[in-house]
Amino acid sequence: MMSKISAAITAVGGYVPEYRLTNAELEKIVDTTDEWIRSRTGIEERRILKGEGLATSDLAVPAITEMLAKKNIDPKEIDCIICATVTPDMVFPATANIIGDKIGATNAFGFDLNAACSGFLYALTTGASFIESGRYKKVIVVGADKMSSIVDYTDRNTCILFGDAAGAVLLEPNTEGYGVLDSVLKSDGSGRPFLHMKAGGSLKPASVETVTAREHFAYQEGKTVFKFAVVGMADVSAQILERNNLTADDIAWLVPHQANMRIINATANRMGLPMEKVMVNISRYGNTTAATIPLCLWEWQDQLKKGDNLVLAAFGGGFTWGASWVKWGY
Ligand code: UT7
């Protein structure tokens, strides 16, 4: 009898660029204060990828290279690369293919997936399905965003929030019940007015006018997104517990998207989890969109134990939101 195949996370990698954009530096660029940023968001600094000719794939590649080296895996063994991002190197081709080329994953197919801040959860669930089907043995899921490429550093509402980073996981088949065990994924496109990029798509292609009007940057109505995020992220996190008969005591870690400390607190609270069980690094990296969750896993990997129950949760542009239950496999 064949036992059920699940998709275990068997390795994690991460990368943050060197340059630290501090609240003090932002105080010199826009009308803001360190005190406002800390108290409203929990952010103290973010990393920025500086330098000509560098893109999102240049964040993803070191994260993946480190991960494969740790496991002694030849990139030629990789079957598939899924890159979650809202800042692809180019509109097309997919960043996943550029990453595949740069790391020498010549036997892999790849594609990008855009679900904004929930991108990693969508990609993780998609990658897990490929493994569960029995068709693929090694799938890389990478969340990577060079947010500095779409941030308007004259807009104090958004420029204080975002940073650049990448985080990756390797998915492999497991028959002992470890891995990505369930996901609740949601989207509601009616939320698009509140968080989007106004131009550069087929609705409004790039023109001199769109550039002049600064429409190629992330636009957000923070207060509205905040209201939906607090409710949405907490709802799906509670739901994933309930439908799997889990209680707060069963959960070793909550791994929340890092958009705002107050949203993270609300989610932990709703799940009945003490903050010691919540991965939080927002103060050092800000909101790195698709990278926040794998970046947490990367930073906490030494504290994770085989069998630990993790809840990964996110909310973001789209609106998109979701939560995944992962049983740690090593
Ligand atoms: O990851 C994707 C999903 N995104 C999110 O989850 C983000 C959700 N939203 C948020 O985290 C929060 O809404 C923000 C952190 C973006 C903003 O915090 P807020 O408490 O909602 O502030 P607000 O937008 O309501 O602004 C309050 C005041 C306003 O001034 P008035 O109108 O009260 O005079 C803003 O103009 O703060 C002002 N303000 C600032 N002041 C100093 C806005 N940005 C700044 C700033 N520095 N950087």
mmCIF file of C-alpha atoms and ligand atoms in Angstrom:
data_model
loop_
_atom_site.group_PDB
_atom_site.id
_atom_site.type_symbol
_atom_site.label_atom_id
_atom_site.label_comp_id
_atom_site.label_asym_id
_atom_site.label_seq_id
_atom_site.Cartn_x
_atom_site.Cartn_y
_atom_site.Cartn_z
ATOM 1 C CA MET A 1 0.000 0.000 0.000
ATOM 2 C CA MET A 2 1.238 3.443 -0.881
ATOM 3 C CA SER A 3 1.285 5.911 1.970
ATOM 4 C CA LYS A 4 0.146 9.450 1.311
ATOM 5 C CA ILE A 5 2.834 11.820 0.024
ATOM 6 C CA SER A 6 3.171 15.168 1.732
ATOM 7 C CA ALA A 7 5.548 18.003 0.819
ATOM 8 C CA ALA A 8 8.145 18.457 3.551
ATOM 9 C CA ILE A 9 10.278 21.548 3.838
ATOM 10 C CA THR A 10 13.764 20.013 3.883
ATOM 11 C CA ALA A 11 15.925 23.150 3.693
ATOM 12 C CA VAL A 12 15.646 26.921 4.060
ATOM 13 C CA GLY A 13 17.746 29.767 2.685
ATOM 14 C CA GLY A 14 17.631 33.509 3.028
ATOM 15 C CA TYR A 15 19.328 36.657 1.869
ATOM 16 C CA VAL A 16 19.215 40.322 2.838
ATOM 17 C CA PRO A 17 21.319 42.972 1.108
ATOM 18 C CA GLU A 18 23.894 44.859 3.155
ATOM 19 C CA TYR A 19 22.640 48.430 3.050
ATOM 20 C CA ARG A 20 20.561 49.451 6.105
ATOM 21 C CA LEU A 21 18.006 52.199 5.542
ATOM 22 C CA THR A 22 17.344 53.442 9.082
ATOM 23 C CA ASN A 23 14.466 55.527 10.434
ATOM 24 C CA ALA A 24 17.033 58.279 11.048
ATOM 25 C CA GLU A 25 17.888 58.365 7.345
ATOM 26 C CA LEU A 26 14.179 58.423 6.409
ATOM 27 C CA GLU A 27 13.712 61.420 8.716
ATOM 28 C CA LYS A 28 16.038 63.290 6.346
ATOM 29 C CA ILE A 29 14.157 62.203 3.201
ATOM 30 C CA VAL A 30 10.470 62.697 4.168
ATOM 31 C CA ASP A 31 8.486 64.417 6.920
ATOM 32 C CA THR A 32 8.495 61.595 9.489
ATOM 33 C CA THR A 33 10.000 60.633 12.823
ATOM 34 C CA ASP A 34 11.653 57.548 14.244
ATOM 35 C CA GLU A 35 9.051 57.639 17.032
ATOM 36 C CA TRP A 36 6.107 57.648 14.553
ATOM 37 C CA ILE A 37 7.526 54.766 12.521
ATOM 38 C CA ARG A 38 8.381 52.627 15.550
ATOM 39 C CA SER A 39 5.084 53.143 17.340
ATOM 40 C CA ARG A 40 2.859 52.754 14.252
ATOM 41 C CA THR A 41 4.696 49.875 12.567
ATOM 42 C CA GLY A 42 7.464 48.395 14.750
ATOM 43 C CA ILE A 43 10.056 49.006 12.013
ATOM 44 C CA GLU A 44 13.541 50.359 12.813
ATOM 45 C CA GLU A 45 15.430 49.652 9.604
ATOM 46 C CA ARG A 46 15.121 47.869 6.252
ATOM 47 C CA ARG A 47 17.688 46.446 3.849
ATOM 48 C CA ILE A 48 18.084 47.956 0.375
ATOM 49 C CA LEU A 49 19.720 46.359 -2.658
ATOM 50 C CA LYS A 50 22.012 49.077 -3.999
ATOM 51 C CA GLY A 51 23.928 48.969 -7.242
ATOM 52 C CA GLU A 52 23.349 49.105 -10.969
ATOM 53 C CA GLY A 53 22.051 46.075 -12.796
ATOM 54 C CA LEU A 54 20.792 44.259 -9.714
ATOM 55 C CA ALA A 55 17.259 42.900 -9.493
ATOM 56 C CA THR A 56 14.982 40.586 -7.557
ATOM 57 C CA SER A 57 16.715 37.504 -8.993
ATOM 58 C CA ASP A 58 19.941 38.767 -7.385
ATOM 59 C CA LEU A 59 18.234 38.519 -4.002
ATOM 60 C CA ALA A 60 16.801 35.074 -4.726
ATOM 61 C CA VAL A 61 19.978 33.514 -6.102
ATOM 62 C CA PRO A 62 22.136 33.800 -2.943
ATOM 63 C CA ALA A 63 19.218 32.560 -0.801
ATOM 64 C CA ILE A 64 18.822 29.477 -3.001
ATOM 65 C CA THR A 65 22.548 28.878 -3.478
ATOM 66 C CA GLU A 66 23.080 28.836 0.286
ATOM 67 C CA MET A 67 20.159 26.454 0.739
ATOM 68 C CA LEU A 68 21.327 23.969 -1.898
ATOM 69 C CA ALA A 69 24.957 24.093 -0.706
ATOM 70 C CA LYS A 70 23.871 23.221 2.831
ATOM 71 C CA LYS A 71 22.187 20.074 1.507
ATOM 72 C CA ASN A 72 24.810 19.315 -1.125
ATOM 73 C CA ILE A 73 22.188 19.385 -3.858
ATOM 74 C CA ASP A 74 23.199 19.849 -7.488
ATOM 75 C CA PRO A 75 20.933 22.500 -9.100
ATOM 76 C CA LYS A 76 20.413 20.019 -11.973
ATOM 77 C CA GLU A 77 18.326 17.908 -9.577
ATOM 78 C CA ILE A 78 15.722 20.667 -9.206
ATOM 79 C CA ASP A 79 12.422 19.934 -10.976
ATOM 80 C CA CYS A 80 10.655 23.246 -10.536
ATOM 81 C CA ILE A 81 11.205 26.802 -9.282
ATOM 82 C CA ILE A 82 8.246 28.925 -8.216
ATOM 83 C CA CYS A 83 9.074 32.557 -7.543
ATOM 84 C CA ALA A 84 6.565 34.630 -5.595
ATOM 85 C CA THR A 85 7.160 38.303 -6.324
ATOM 86 C CA VAL A 86 5.534 41.629 -7.192
ATOM 87 C CA THR A 87 8.851 43.036 -8.400
ATOM 88 C CA PRO A 88 9.911 40.665 -11.199
ATOM 89 C CA ASP A 89 13.212 41.483 -12.914
ATOM 90 C CA MET A 90 11.152 42.217 -16.023
ATOM 91 C CA VAL A 91 7.425 42.053 -16.825
ATOM 92 C CA PHE A 92 8.409 38.971 -18.812
ATOM 93 C CA PRO A 93 10.062 36.502 -18.920
ATOM 94 C CA ALA A 94 9.476 35.110 -15.448
ATOM 95 C CA THR A 95 12.033 35.791 -12.729
ATOM 96 C CA ALA A 96 11.925 32.063 -11.881
ATOM 97 C CA ASN A 97 13.499 31.341 -15.272
ATOM 98 C CA ILE A 98 16.185 33.963 -14.753
ATOM 99 C CA ILE A 99 16.942 32.433 -11.346
ATOM 100 C CA GLY A 100 17.068 28.957 -12.909
ATOM 101 C CA ASP A 101 19.560 30.198 -15.473
ATOM 102 C CA LYS A 102 21.734 31.939 -12.882
ATOM 103 C CA ILE A 103 21.935 28.912 -10.552
ATOM 104 C CA GLY A 104 22.281 26.340 -13.362
ATOM 105 C CA ALA A 105 18.977 24.546 -12.742
ATOM 106 C CA THR A 106 18.919 23.341 -16.332
ATOM 107 C CA ASN A 107 16.355 20.586 -15.733
ATOM 108 C CA ALA A 108 13.821 22.776 -13.973
ATOM 109 C CA PHE A 109 10.744 24.535 -15.288
ATOM 110 C CA GLY A 110 9.661 27.643 -13.473
ATOM 111 C CA PHE A 111 7.142 30.396 -13.221
ATOM 112 C CA ASP A 112 6.318 33.472 -11.183
ATOM 113 C CA LEU A 113 3.304 33.807 -8.978
ATOM 114 C CA ASN A 114 1.888 37.146 -7.951
ATOM 115 C CA ALA A 115 -0.181 37.240 -4.809
ATOM 116 C CA ALA A 116 1.592 40.233 -3.250
ATOM 117 C CA CYS A 117 2.251 39.746 0.463
ATOM 118 C CA SER A 118 0.511 36.352 0.423
ATOM 119 C CA GLY A 119 2.669 35.226 -2.513
ATOM 120 C CA PHE A 120 4.843 32.897 -0.501
ATOM 121 C CA LEU A 121 1.844 31.024 0.946
ATOM 122 C CA TYR A 122 0.222 30.687 -2.477
ATOM 123 C CA ALA A 123 3.532 29.471 -3.958
ATOM 124 C CA LEU A 124 4.183 27.098 -1.074
ATOM 125 C CA THR A 125 0.734 25.550 -1.486
ATOM 126 C CA THR A 126 1.192 25.276 -5.263
ATOM 127 C CA GLY A 127 4.645 23.714 -4.892
ATOM 128 C CA ALA A 128 3.329 21.311 -2.268
ATOM 129 C CA SER A 129 0.609 20.143 -4.680
ATOM 130 C CA PHE A 130 3.256 19.314 -7.306
ATOM 131 C CA ILE A 131 5.075 17.170 -4.734
ATOM 132 C CA GLU A 132 1.856 15.549 -3.443
ATOM 133 C CA SER A 133 0.947 14.548 -7.006
ATOM 134 C CA GLY A 134 3.998 12.292 -7.000
ATOM 135 C CA ARG A 135 5.237 13.840 -10.240
ATOM 136 C CA TYR A 136 8.042 16.025 -8.854
ATOM 137 C CA LYS A 137 10.723 15.341 -6.240
ATOM 138 C CA LYS A 138 12.440 18.683 -5.666
ATOM 139 C CA VAL A 139 10.595 21.979 -5.858
ATOM 140 C CA ILE A 140 12.080 25.326 -4.842
ATOM 141 C CA VAL A 141 9.669 27.954 -3.574
ATOM 142 C CA VAL A 142 11.253 31.376 -3.282
ATOM 143 C CA GLY A 143 9.702 34.632 -2.100
ATOM 144 C CA ALA A 144 11.755 37.574 -3.308
ATOM 145 C CA ASP A 145 11.071 41.266 -3.651
ATOM 146 C CA LYS A 146 13.186 44.278 -4.438
ATOM 147 C CA MET A 147 10.536 46.599 -3.012
ATOM 148 C CA SER A 148 12.899 49.566 -3.290
ATOM 149 C CA SER A 149 12.352 49.393 -7.064
ATOM 150 C CA ILE A 150 8.648 50.300 -6.667
ATOM 151 C CA VAL A 151 8.750 52.486 -3.556
ATOM 152 C CA ASP A 152 8.231 56.218 -3.908
ATOM 153 C CA TYR A 153 10.788 57.764 -1.566
ATOM 154 C CA THR A 154 8.814 61.015 -1.569
ATOM 155 C CA ASP A 155 5.695 59.297 -0.136
ATOM 156 C CA ARG A 156 5.928 59.017 3.630
ATOM 157 C CA ASN A 157 2.859 56.778 3.738
ATOM 158 C CA THR A 158 4.694 53.917 2.043
ATOM 159 C CA CYS A 159 8.454 54.528 1.923
ATOM 160 C CA ILE A 160 8.888 53.782 5.618
ATOM 161 C CA LEU A 161 7.346 50.330 5.291
ATOM 162 C CA PHE A 162 9.213 48.292 2.726
ATOM 163 C CA GLY A 163 12.566 46.556 2.329
ATOM 164 C CA ASP A 164 14.373 44.162 -0.017
ATOM 165 C CA ALA A 165 14.997 40.476 0.739
ATOM 166 C CA ALA A 166 14.529 36.875 -0.381
ATOM 167 C CA GLY A 167 13.762 33.613 1.366
ATOM 168 C CA ALA A 168 13.550 30.119 -0.103
ATOM 169 C CA VAL A 169 12.477 26.634 0.883
ATOM 170 C CA LEU A 170 13.071 23.252 -0.721
ATOM 171 C CA LEU A 171 10.083 20.905 -0.885
ATOM 172 C CA GLU A 172 10.594 17.141 -1.071
ATOM 173 C CA PRO A 173 8.223 14.161 -0.766
ATOM 174 C CA ASN A 174 7.618 12.709 2.685
ATOM 175 C CA THR A 175 5.507 9.735 3.696
ATOM 176 C CA GLU A 176 5.651 10.222 7.473
ATOM 177 C CA GLY A 177 3.202 13.087 7.701
ATOM 178 C CA TYR A 178 5.602 16.024 7.738
ATOM 179 C CA GLY A 179 5.350 19.145 5.626
ATOM 180 C CA VAL A 180 2.680 21.468 4.284
ATOM 181 C CA LEU A 181 -0.457 19.789 5.648
ATOM 182 C CA ASP A 182 -3.186 22.330 4.994
ATOM 183 C CA SER A 183 -3.743 25.822 3.614
ATOM 184 C CA VAL A 184 -6.607 28.283 3.683
ATOM 185 C CA LEU A 185 -6.120 30.706 0.789
ATOM 186 C CA LYS A 186 -8.376 33.671 0.087
ATOM 187 C CA SER A 187 -8.610 36.513 -2.377
ATOM 188 C CA ASP A 188 -10.960 39.415 -2.937
ATOM 189 C CA GLY A 189 -10.194 41.529 -5.973
ATOM 190 C CA SER A 190 -12.539 44.277 -4.838
ATOM 191 C CA GLY A 191 -9.711 45.302 -2.486
ATOM 192 C CA ARG A 192 -7.555 46.448 -5.409
ATOM 193 C CA PRO A 193 -8.191 50.216 -5.039
ATOM 194 C CA PHE A 194 -6.458 50.230 -1.670
ATOM 195 C CA LEU A 195 -3.113 48.658 -2.594
ATOM 196 C CA HIS A 196 -1.837 48.577 -6.154
ATOM 197 C CA MET A 197 0.462 50.053 -8.779
ATOM 198 C CA LYS A 198 -1.472 52.483 -10.935
ATOM 199 C CA ALA A 199 0.458 52.189 -14.196
ATOM 200 C CA GLY A 200 2.732 49.854 -16.100
ATOM 201 C CA GLY A 201 0.109 47.193 -16.762
ATOM 202 C CA SER A 202 -2.176 46.745 -19.787
ATOM 203 C CA LEU A 203 -4.754 49.049 -18.193
ATOM 204 C CA LYS A 204 -2.340 51.959 -18.215
ATOM 205 C CA PRO A 205 0.900 51.258 -20.076
ATOM 206 C CA ALA A 206 3.962 53.298 -19.225
ATOM 207 C CA SER A 207 3.979 56.750 -20.783
ATOM 208 C CA VAL A 208 5.641 60.078 -20.101
ATOM 209 C CA GLU A 209 2.429 61.057 -18.274
ATOM 210 C CA THR A 210 2.414 58.011 -15.984
ATOM 211 C CA VAL A 211 6.045 58.560 -15.089
ATOM 212 C CA THR A 212 5.468 62.241 -14.384
ATOM 213 C CA ALA A 213 2.462 61.393 -12.219
ATOM 214 C CA ARG A 214 4.632 58.923 -10.212
ATOM 215 C CA GLU A 215 2.270 56.058 -11.030
ATOM 216 C CA HIS A 216 4.888 53.308 -11.219
ATOM 217 C CA PHE A 217 5.144 53.008 -7.452
ATOM 218 C CA ALA A 218 3.231 51.034 -4.835
ATOM 219 C CA TYR A 219 0.173 53.006 -3.764
ATOM 220 C CA GLN A 220 -1.560 52.164 -0.494
ATOM 221 C CA GLU A 221 -4.441 53.470 1.564
ATOM 222 C CA GLY A 222 -2.906 52.217 4.768
ATOM 223 C CA LYS A 223 -5.806 52.625 7.155
ATOM 224 C CA THR A 224 -8.215 50.597 4.977
ATOM 225 C CA VAL A 225 -5.682 47.838 4.325
ATOM 226 C CA PHE A 226 -4.901 47.770 8.037
ATOM 227 C CA LYS A 227 -8.547 47.190 8.965
ATOM 228 C CA PHE A 228 -8.932 44.282 6.526
ATOM 229 C CA ALA A 229 -5.526 42.836 7.434
ATOM 230 C CA VAL A 230 -6.188 42.699 11.166
ATOM 231 C CA VAL A 231 -9.432 40.794 10.641
ATOM 232 C CA GLY A 232 -8.343 38.703 7.627
ATOM 233 C CA MET A 233 -5.054 37.383 8.965
ATOM 234 C CA ALA A 234 -6.545 36.535 12.352
ATOM 235 C CA ASP A 235 -9.603 34.859 10.750
ATOM 236 C CA VAL A 236 -7.670 32.430 8.551
ATOM 237 C CA SER A 237 -5.208 31.663 11.347
ATOM 238 C CA ALA A 238 -8.060 30.747 13.679
ATOM 239 C CA GLN A 239 -9.718 28.783 10.862
ATOM 240 C CA ILE A 240 -6.660 26.645 10.091
ATOM 241 C CA LEU A 241 -6.462 25.674 13.772
ATOM 242 C CA GLU A 242 -10.155 24.869 14.019
ATOM 243 C CA ARG A 243 -10.475 22.746 10.920
ATOM 244 C CA ASN A 244 -7.435 20.669 11.913
ATOM 245 C CA ASN A 245 -8.521 20.316 15.538
ATOM 246 C CA LEU A 246 -5.462 22.190 16.767
ATOM 247 C CA THR A 247 -5.316 24.459 19.799
ATOM 248 C CA ALA A 248 -2.803 27.150 20.691
ATOM 249 C CA ASP A 249 -0.961 24.601 22.853
ATOM 250 C CA ASP A 250 -0.298 22.436 19.783
ATOM 251 C CA ILE A 251 1.414 25.305 17.944
ATOM 252 C CA ALA A 252 5.157 25.793 18.349
ATOM 253 C CA TRP A 253 5.369 28.897 16.159
ATOM 254 C CA LEU A 254 3.255 31.461 14.370
ATOM 255 C CA VAL A 255 5.138 32.744 11.322
ATOM 256 C CA PRO A 256 3.286 35.909 10.330
ATOM 257 C CA HIS A 257 3.783 38.192 7.360
ATOM 258 C CA GLN A 258 5.692 41.214 8.667
ATOM 259 C CA ALA A 259 3.669 44.269 7.611
ATOM 260 C CA ASN A 260 2.860 45.889 10.905
ATOM 261 C CA MET A 261 3.603 44.889 14.504
ATOM 262 C CA ARG A 262 0.030 45.710 15.464
ATOM 263 C CA ILE A 263 -1.377 43.249 12.878
ATOM 264 C CA ILE A 264 0.994 40.546 14.158
ATOM 265 C CA ASN A 265 -0.080 41.166 17.766
ATOM 266 C CA ALA A 266 -3.757 40.981 16.822
ATOM 267 C CA THR A 267 -3.268 37.642 15.040
ATOM 268 C CA ALA A 268 -1.333 36.091 17.931
ATOM 269 C CA ASN A 269 -3.947 37.354 20.330
ATOM 270 C CA ARG A 270 -6.833 35.869 18.348
ATOM 271 C CA MET A 271 -5.028 32.484 18.249
ATOM 272 C CA GLY A 272 -4.320 32.644 21.977
ATOM 273 C CA LEU A 273 -0.566 32.453 21.383
ATOM 274 C CA PRO A 274 1.996 34.162 23.622
ATOM 275 C CA MET A 275 4.463 36.408 21.751
ATOM 276 C CA GLU A 276 7.355 34.033 22.634
ATOM 277 C CA LYS A 277 5.861 31.689 20.029
ATOM 278 C CA VAL A 278 5.707 34.314 17.288
ATOM 279 C CA MET A 279 8.539 34.939 14.828
ATOM 280 C CA VAL A 280 9.045 38.689 14.546
ATOM 281 C CA ASN A 281 11.872 40.411 12.680
ATOM 282 C CA ILE A 282 9.953 43.386 11.288
ATOM 283 C CA SER A 283 12.124 45.817 13.263
ATOM 284 C CA ARG A 284 15.188 44.834 11.216
ATOM 285 C CA TYR A 285 13.775 44.241 7.732
ATOM 286 C CA GLY A 286 10.398 45.985 7.459
ATOM 287 C CA ASN A 287 7.880 44.576 4.986
ATOM 288 C CA THR A 288 9.711 42.554 2.321
ATOM 289 C CA THR A 289 6.407 41.407 0.722
ATOM 290 C CA ALA A 290 6.832 37.809 -0.563
ATOM 291 C CA ALA A 291 10.031 37.297 1.436
ATOM 292 C CA THR A 292 8.844 37.938 5.000
ATOM 293 C CA ILE A 293 7.716 34.412 5.907
ATOM 294 C CA PRO A 294 10.635 32.383 4.477
ATOM 295 C CA LEU A 295 13.029 34.989 5.876
ATOM 296 C CA CYS A 296 11.603 34.271 9.354
ATOM 297 C CA LEU A 297 11.971 30.511 8.811
ATOM 298 C CA TRP A 298 15.583 31.106 7.755
ATOM 299 C CA GLU A 299 16.383 33.178 10.839
ATOM 300 C CA TRP A 300 14.660 30.766 13.237
ATOM 301 C CA GLN A 301 15.720 27.487 11.595
ATOM 302 C CA ASP A 302 18.084 26.483 14.425
ATOM 303 C CA GLN A 303 15.241 26.728 16.914
ATOM 304 C CA LEU A 304 12.874 24.533 14.899
ATOM 305 C CA LYS A 305 12.464 20.881 15.855
ATOM 306 C CA LYS A 306 11.145 17.919 13.908
ATOM 307 C CA GLY A 307 7.405 17.647 14.511
ATOM 308 C CA ASP A 308 6.889 21.306 15.450
ATOM 309 C CA ASN A 309 3.530 22.635 14.267
ATOM 310 C CA LEU A 310 3.857 25.984 12.499
ATOM 311 C CA VAL A 311 1.116 28.308 11.316
ATOM 312 C CA LEU A 312 2.202 30.607 8.481
ATOM 313 C CA ALA A 313 -0.147 33.552 7.905
ATOM 314 C CA ALA A 314 -0.292 36.545 5.585
ATOM 315 C CA PHE A 315 -2.453 39.372 4.272
ATOM 316 C CA GLY A 316 -1.701 41.696 1.383
ATOM 317 C CA GLY A 317 -2.522 43.387 -1.888
ATOM 318 C CA GLY A 318 -5.298 41.950 -3.978
ATOM 319 C CA PHE A 319 -6.632 41.563 -1.390
ATOM 320 C CA THR A 320 -5.042 38.183 -0.815
ATOM 321 C CA TRP A 321 -4.683 36.371 2.462
ATOM 322 C CA GLY A 322 -4.154 32.931 3.865
ATOM 323 C CA ALA A 323 -2.690 30.575 6.418
ATOM 324 C CA SER A 324 -0.815 27.281 6.130
ATOM 325 C CA TRP A 325 -0.214 24.521 8.656
ATOM 326 C CA VAL A 326 3.294 23.085 8.362
ATOM 327 C CA LYS A 327 4.655 20.196 10.410
ATOM 328 C CA TRP A 328 8.406 20.754 10.486
ATOM 329 C CA GLY A 329 10.289 17.806 9.024
ATOM 330 C CA TYR A 330 13.874 17.958 10.322
HETATM 331 O O1 UT7 B 1 1.806 43.995 3.502
HETATM 332 C C1 UT7 B 1 0.775 44.437 2.704
HETATM 333 C C2 UT7 B 1 -0.376 44.834 3.510
HETATM 334 N N1 UT7 B 1 -0.160 46.097 4.076
HETATM 335 C C3 UT7 B 1 -0.387 46.290 5.353
HETATM 336 O O2 UT7 B 1 -0.740 45.368 6.062
HETATM 337 C C4 UT7 B 1 -0.280 47.701 5.875
HETATM 338 C C5 UT7 B 1 -1.479 48.048 6.697
HETATM 339 N N2 UT7 B 1 -1.476 49.407 7.141
HETATM 340 C C6 UT7 B 1 -0.640 49.880 8.105
HETATM 341 O O3 UT7 B 1 0.224 49.161 8.572
HETATM 342 C C7 UT7 B 1 -0.873 51.249 8.622
HETATM 343 O O4 UT7 B 1 -2.081 51.740 8.135
HETATM 344 C C8 UT7 B 1 0.267 52.262 8.303
HETATM 345 C C9 UT7 B 1 1.486 51.917 9.111
HETATM 346 C C10 UT7 B 1 0.572 52.222 6.825
HETATM 347 C C11 UT7 B 1 -0.179 53.658 8.689
HETATM 348 O O5 UT7 B 1 -0.534 53.687 10.052
HETATM 349 P P1 UT7 B 1 -1.930 54.302 10.522
HETATM 350 O O6 UT7 B 1 -1.949 54.203 11.983
HETATM 351 O O7 UT7 B 1 -3.034 53.611 9.769
HETATM 352 O O8 UT7 B 1 -1.785 55.797 10.104
HETATM 353 P P2 UT7 B 1 -2.676 56.648 9.061
HETATM 354 O O9 UT7 B 1 -2.405 56.220 7.675
HETATM 355 O O10 UT7 B 1 -4.075 56.642 9.539
HETATM 356 O O11 UT7 B 1 -2.061 58.060 9.315
HETATM 357 C C12 UT7 B 1 -2.196 58.753 10.567
HETATM 358 C C13 UT7 B 1 -1.525 60.090 10.446
HETATM 359 C C14 UT7 B 1 -1.947 60.866 9.203
HETATM 360 O O12 UT7 B 1 -1.973 62.232 9.538
HETATM 361 P P3 UT7 B 1 -3.368 62.943 9.849
HETATM 362 O O13 UT7 B 1 -4.197 62.761 8.626
HETATM 363 O O14 UT7 B 1 -3.907 62.224 11.042
HETATM 364 O O15 UT7 B 1 -2.943 64.343 10.095
HETATM 365 C C15 UT7 B 1 -0.821 60.612 8.236
HETATM 366 O O16 UT7 B 1 -0.689 61.643 7.298
HETATM 367 O O17 UT7 B 1 -0.092 59.896 10.304
HETATM 368 C C16 UT7 B 1 0.362 60.553 9.135
HETATM 369 N N3 UT7 B 1 1.476 59.797 8.586
HETATM 370 C C17 UT7 B 1 2.731 59.949 9.006
HETATM 371 N N4 UT7 B 1 3.294 60.738 9.933
HETATM 372 C C18 UT7 B 1 4.607 60.616 10.134
HETATM 373 C C19 UT7 B 1 1.447 58.846 7.623
HETATM 374 N N5 UT7 B 1 2.679 58.380 7.406
HETATM 375 C C20 UT7 B 1 3.491 59.031 8.250
HETATM 376 C C21 UT7 B 1 4.873 58.983 8.491
HETATM 377 N N6 UT7 B 1 5.390 59.778 9.441
HETATM 378 N N7 UT7 B 1 5.687 58.145 7.826
#
